[in-house]
Structures are given as C-alpha cells and as structure tokens.
mmCIF file of C-alpha atoms and ligand atoms in Angstrom:
data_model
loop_
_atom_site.group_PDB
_atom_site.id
_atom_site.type_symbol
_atom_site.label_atom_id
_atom_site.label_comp_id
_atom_site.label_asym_id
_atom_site.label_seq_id
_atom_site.Cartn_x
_atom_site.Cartn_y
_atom_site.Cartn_z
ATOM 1 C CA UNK U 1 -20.167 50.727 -3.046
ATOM 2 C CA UNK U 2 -16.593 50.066 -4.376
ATOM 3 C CA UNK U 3 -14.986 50.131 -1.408
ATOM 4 C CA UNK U 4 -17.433 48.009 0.092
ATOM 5 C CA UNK U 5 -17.091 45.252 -2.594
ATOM 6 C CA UNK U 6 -13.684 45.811 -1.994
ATOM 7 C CA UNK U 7 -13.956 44.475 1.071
ATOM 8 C CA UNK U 8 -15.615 41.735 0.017
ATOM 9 C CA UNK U 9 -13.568 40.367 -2.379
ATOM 10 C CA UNK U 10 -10.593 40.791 0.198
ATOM 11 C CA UNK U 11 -12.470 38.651 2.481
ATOM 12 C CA UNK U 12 -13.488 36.076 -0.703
ATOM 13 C CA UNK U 13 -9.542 36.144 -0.944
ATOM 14 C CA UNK U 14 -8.721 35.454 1.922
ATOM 15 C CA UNK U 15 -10.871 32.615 2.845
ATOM 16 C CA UNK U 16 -10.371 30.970 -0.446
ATOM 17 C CA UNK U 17 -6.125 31.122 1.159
ATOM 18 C CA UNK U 18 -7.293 29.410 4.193
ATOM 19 C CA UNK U 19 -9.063 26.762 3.014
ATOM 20 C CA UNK U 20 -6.475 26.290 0.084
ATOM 21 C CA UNK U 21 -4.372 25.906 3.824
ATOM 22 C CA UNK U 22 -6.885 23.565 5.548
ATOM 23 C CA UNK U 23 -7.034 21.624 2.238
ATOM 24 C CA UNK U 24 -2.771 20.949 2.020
ATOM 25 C CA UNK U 25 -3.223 19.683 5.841
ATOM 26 C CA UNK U 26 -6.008 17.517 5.166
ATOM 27 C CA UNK U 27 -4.644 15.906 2.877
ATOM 28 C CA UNK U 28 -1.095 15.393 4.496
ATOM 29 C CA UNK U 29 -2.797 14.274 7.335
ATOM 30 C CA UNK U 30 -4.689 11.401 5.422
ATOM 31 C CA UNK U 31 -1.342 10.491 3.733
ATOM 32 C CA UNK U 32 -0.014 10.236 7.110
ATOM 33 C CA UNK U 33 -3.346 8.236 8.282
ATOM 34 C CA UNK U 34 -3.041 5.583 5.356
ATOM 35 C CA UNK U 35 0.824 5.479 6.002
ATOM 36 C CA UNK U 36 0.458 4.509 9.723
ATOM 37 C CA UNK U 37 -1.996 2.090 8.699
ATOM 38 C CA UNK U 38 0.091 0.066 6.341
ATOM 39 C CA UNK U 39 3.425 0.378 8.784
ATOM 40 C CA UNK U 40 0.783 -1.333 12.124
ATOM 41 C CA UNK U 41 -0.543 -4.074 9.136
ATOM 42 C CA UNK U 42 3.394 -4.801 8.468
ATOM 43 C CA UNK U 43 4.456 -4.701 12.356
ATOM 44 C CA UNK U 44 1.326 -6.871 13.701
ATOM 45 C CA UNK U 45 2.527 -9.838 11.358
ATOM 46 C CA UNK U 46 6.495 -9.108 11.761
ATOM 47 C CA UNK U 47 8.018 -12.018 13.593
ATOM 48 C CA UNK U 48 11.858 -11.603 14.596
ATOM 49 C CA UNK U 49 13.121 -9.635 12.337
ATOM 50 C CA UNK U 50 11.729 -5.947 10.756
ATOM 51 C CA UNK U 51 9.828 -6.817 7.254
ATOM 52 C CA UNK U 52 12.226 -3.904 5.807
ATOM 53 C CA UNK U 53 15.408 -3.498 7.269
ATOM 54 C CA UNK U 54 15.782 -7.195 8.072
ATOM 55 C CA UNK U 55 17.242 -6.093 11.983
ATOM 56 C CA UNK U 56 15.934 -8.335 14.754
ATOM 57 C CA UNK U 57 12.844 -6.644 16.544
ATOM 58 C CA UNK U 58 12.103 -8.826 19.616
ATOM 59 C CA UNK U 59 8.181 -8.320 20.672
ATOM 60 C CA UNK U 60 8.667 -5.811 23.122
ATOM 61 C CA UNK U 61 10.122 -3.579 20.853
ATOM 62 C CA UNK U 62 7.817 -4.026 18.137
ATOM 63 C CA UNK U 63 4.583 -3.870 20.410
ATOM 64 C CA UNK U 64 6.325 -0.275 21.777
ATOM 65 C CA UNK U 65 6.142 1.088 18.090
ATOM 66 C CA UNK U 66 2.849 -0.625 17.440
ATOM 67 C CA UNK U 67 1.794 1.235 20.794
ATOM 68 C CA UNK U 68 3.364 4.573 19.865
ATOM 69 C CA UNK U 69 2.146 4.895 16.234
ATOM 70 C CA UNK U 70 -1.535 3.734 16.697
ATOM 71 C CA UNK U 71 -0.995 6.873 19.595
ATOM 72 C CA UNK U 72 0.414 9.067 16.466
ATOM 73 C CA UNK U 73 -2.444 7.630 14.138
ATOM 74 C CA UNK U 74 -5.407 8.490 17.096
ATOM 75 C CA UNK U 75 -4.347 11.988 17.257
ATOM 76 C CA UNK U 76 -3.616 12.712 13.268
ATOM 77 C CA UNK U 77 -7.298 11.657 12.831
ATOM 78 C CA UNK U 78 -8.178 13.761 15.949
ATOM 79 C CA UNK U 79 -6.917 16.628 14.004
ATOM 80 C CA UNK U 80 -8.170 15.541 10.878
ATOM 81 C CA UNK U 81 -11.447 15.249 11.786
ATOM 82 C CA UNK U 82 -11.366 19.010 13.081
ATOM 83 C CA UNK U 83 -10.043 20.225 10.154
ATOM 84 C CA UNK U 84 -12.576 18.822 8.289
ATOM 85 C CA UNK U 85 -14.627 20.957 10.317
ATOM 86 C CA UNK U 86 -12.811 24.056 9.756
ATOM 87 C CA UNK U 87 -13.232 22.906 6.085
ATOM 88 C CA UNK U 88 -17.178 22.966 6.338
ATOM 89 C CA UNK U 89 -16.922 26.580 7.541
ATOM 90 C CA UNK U 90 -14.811 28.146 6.002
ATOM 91 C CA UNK U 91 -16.684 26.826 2.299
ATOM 92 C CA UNK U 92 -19.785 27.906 4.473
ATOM 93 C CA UNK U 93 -18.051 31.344 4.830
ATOM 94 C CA UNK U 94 -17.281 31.763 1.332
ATOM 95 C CA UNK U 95 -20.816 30.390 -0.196
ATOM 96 C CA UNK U 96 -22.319 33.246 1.927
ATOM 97 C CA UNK U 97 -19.975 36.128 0.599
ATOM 98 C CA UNK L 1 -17.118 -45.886 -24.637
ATOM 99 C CA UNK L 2 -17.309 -45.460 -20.961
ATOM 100 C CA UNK L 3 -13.837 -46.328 -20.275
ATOM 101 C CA UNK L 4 -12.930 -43.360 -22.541
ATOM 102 C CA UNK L 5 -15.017 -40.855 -21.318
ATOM 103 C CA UNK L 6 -14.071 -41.894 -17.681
ATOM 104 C CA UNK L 7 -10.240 -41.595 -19.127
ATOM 105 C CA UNK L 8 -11.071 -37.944 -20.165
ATOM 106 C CA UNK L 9 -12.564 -37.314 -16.907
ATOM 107 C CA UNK L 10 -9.635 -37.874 -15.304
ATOM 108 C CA UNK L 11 -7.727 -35.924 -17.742
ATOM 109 C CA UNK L 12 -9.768 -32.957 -17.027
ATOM 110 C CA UNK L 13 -9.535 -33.443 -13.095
ATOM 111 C CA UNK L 14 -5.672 -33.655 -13.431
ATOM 112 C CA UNK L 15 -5.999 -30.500 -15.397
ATOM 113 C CA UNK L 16 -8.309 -28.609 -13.258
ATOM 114 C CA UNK L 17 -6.024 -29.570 -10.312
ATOM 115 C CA UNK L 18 -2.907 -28.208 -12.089
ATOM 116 C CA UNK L 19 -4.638 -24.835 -12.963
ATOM 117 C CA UNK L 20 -5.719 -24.482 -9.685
ATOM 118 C CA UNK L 21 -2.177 -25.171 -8.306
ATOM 119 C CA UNK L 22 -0.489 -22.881 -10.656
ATOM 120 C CA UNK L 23 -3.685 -19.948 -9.921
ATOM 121 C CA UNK L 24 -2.133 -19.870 -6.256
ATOM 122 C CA UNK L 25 1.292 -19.873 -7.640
ATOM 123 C CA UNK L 26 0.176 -16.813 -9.779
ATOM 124 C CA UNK L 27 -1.561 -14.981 -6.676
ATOM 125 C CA UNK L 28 1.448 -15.737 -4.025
ATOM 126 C CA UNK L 29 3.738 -14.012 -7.148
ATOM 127 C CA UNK L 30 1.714 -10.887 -7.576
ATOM 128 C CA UNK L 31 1.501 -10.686 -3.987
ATOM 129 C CA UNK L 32 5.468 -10.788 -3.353
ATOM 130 C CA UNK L 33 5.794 -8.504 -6.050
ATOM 131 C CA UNK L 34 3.552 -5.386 -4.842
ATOM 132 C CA UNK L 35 4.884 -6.095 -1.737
ATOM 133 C CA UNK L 36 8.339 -5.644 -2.971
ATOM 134 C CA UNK L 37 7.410 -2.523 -4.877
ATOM 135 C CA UNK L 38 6.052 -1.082 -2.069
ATOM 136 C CA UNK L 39 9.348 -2.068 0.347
ATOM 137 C CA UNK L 40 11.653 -0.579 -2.161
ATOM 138 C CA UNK L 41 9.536 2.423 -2.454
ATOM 139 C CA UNK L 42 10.020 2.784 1.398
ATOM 140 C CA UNK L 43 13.716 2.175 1.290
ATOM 141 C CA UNK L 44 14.520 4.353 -1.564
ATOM 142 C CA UNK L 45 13.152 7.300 0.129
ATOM 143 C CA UNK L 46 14.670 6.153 3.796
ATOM 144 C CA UNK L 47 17.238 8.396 5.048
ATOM 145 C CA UNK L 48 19.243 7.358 8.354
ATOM 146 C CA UNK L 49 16.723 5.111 9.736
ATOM 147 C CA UNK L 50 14.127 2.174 8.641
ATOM 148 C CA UNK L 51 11.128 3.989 8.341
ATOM 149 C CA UNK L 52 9.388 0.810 10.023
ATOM 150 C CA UNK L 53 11.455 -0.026 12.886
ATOM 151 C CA UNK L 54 13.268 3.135 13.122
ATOM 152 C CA UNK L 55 16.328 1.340 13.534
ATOM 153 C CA UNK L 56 19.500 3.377 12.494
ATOM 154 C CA UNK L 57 19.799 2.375 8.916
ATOM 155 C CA UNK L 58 22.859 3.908 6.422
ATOM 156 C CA UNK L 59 22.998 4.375 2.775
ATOM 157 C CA UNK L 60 25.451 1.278 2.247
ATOM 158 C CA UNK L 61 22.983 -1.042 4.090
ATOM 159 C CA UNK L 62 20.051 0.369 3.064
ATOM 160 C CA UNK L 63 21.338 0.032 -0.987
ATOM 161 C CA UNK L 64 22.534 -3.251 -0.148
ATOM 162 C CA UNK L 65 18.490 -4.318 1.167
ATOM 163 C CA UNK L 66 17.636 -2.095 -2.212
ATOM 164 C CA UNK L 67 19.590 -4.145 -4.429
ATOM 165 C CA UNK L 68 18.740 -7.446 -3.143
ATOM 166 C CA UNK L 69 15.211 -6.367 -3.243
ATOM 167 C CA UNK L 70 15.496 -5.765 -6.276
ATOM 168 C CA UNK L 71 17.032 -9.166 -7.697
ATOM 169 C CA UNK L 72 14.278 -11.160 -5.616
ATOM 170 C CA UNK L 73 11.670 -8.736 -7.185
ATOM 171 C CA UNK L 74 12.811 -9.453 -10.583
ATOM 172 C CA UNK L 75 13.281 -13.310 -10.256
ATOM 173 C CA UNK L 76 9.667 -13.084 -8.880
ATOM 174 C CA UNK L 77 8.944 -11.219 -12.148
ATOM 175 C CA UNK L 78 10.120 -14.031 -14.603
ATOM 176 C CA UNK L 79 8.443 -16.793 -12.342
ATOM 177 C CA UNK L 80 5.286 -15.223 -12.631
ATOM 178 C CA UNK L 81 5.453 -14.427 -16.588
ATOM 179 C CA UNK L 82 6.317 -18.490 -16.843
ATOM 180 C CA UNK L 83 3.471 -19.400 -14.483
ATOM 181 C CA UNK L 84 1.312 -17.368 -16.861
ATOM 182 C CA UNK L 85 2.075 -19.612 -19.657
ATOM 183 C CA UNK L 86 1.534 -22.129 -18.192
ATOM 184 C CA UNK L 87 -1.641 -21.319 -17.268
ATOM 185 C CA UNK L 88 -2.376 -20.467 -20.935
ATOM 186 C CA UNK L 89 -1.575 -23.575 -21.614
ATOM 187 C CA UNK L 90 -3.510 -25.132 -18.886
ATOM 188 C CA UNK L 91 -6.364 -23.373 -20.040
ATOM 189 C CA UNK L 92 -6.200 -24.337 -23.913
ATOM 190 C CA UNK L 93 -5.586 -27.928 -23.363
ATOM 191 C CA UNK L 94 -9.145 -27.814 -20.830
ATOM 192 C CA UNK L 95 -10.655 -26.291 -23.847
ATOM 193 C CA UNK L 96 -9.681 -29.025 -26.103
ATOM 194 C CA UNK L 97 -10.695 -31.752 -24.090
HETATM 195 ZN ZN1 ZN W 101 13.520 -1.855 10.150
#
C-alpha cells in the first residue's frame, strides 16, 4: 500500500506542476489579451501621428497593425480559451486523486 | 422682495454654470493624466521600438518623449489641484446662497 500511495502522490505532484504551468500561461495570455485591447482602442482614434512615439502613421499603416494585432488578439484568446480547458481537467484530475 | 430673490437666482445659475464648467475641466484633467501615466508606463519599458506603432524608437528619443511627458503630466497635475479649489469654492459659495 506504500508504494501504491506513492504513486499517488507522484501523480498529485505532478498535476499540481502542470496546472501551476497552465495557470502562468493563462494568465500571460490575458495580460497579453487586455494589452492588445488598449493598443487597437489607442490606434482606432490615432489620426496622423502615433499617440506614443509622436511619428507620422498614415492610415494604411495604422489599419495594417490594427489588422495584424486584432489577428494576434483572435488567436491568444483561441489559446486561452483551450487552456482554460486544460485548466478544468487537470483540477478535475487532481479532485479525483 | 422679488427683485432680490430673482437677483439670487441668477447668482445661483451663474454659479451652477461655473461648477459645471470647471466639473469638465476637472474630468478632461484626470483624463490627460491617466492617460499620461499609462504612455509613460509604455515608454519607460520600450526598448528599440514604440510598442504601438512599432516604429524604430532609441533611448535618446524615447527619454526625450519621457521627459516631455512628464512636464505636460505635471503641469496637468497643478491645473487640476487649482481647478479643485475652485470647485471648493464654487461649492461653498452655492451653499451660502
Ligand atoms: Zn509609435
């Protein structure tokens, strides 16, 4: 019976490591969510000139990174929402050890 | 009688209008200011490149945006603490009327 709980609590371990995993990406992938937000928000109303740096950003250029980060934002909440997922099962996993 | 309550009336209009006026002030302030905050934040941590526009960007421009940001931010910040005042005052003399 020792070995066997053992086992166990090297499984228990070793979930708890993955979802301490799952958990870091979650949560850099809602900082990077809430970050891409803000940055579209500041481009949609930029006129001219970039809000930041103050260099001229003629439309074109600023609908190409409006284009390319709401592509970047899709896909980071893609991933998010799978992780979440993964999240669900693996605390799933460890409530039934 | 009339004449001076109708005088006080328009007292308290005037006043009214004037807090109102200065309220806006107040908002457009606080506004500028987080928005500031947050800009500097982004610069600060900016390395190479405007984080928004990713626009090549190098540390003697980017200080140069920091410390103007910086001045306008605290101008901003002494504007607003007068506009509060004046609200105070705004406030105590629609008390007292
Ligand atoms: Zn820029």
């Amino acid at each position: 019976i020792d070995w066997l709980l053992s086992k166990l609590e090297e499984q228990l371990e070793r979930s708890r490591k993955k979802r301490d995993e799952v958990l870091k990406e979650i949560n850099m992938l809602e900082q990077f969510i809430s970050d891409a937000s803000d940055k579209l928000d500041r481009l949609s109303v930029a006129r001219g000139a970039c809000p930041l740096c103050g260099r001229p950003l003629d439309d074109e250029h600023r609908v190409e990174l409006i284009k390319r980060l709401s592509r970047e934002k899709k896909e980071a909440e893609k991933r998010l929402e799978a992780r979440r997922d993964t999240l669900r099962r693996i605390e799933q996993e460890i409530s039934e050890l």
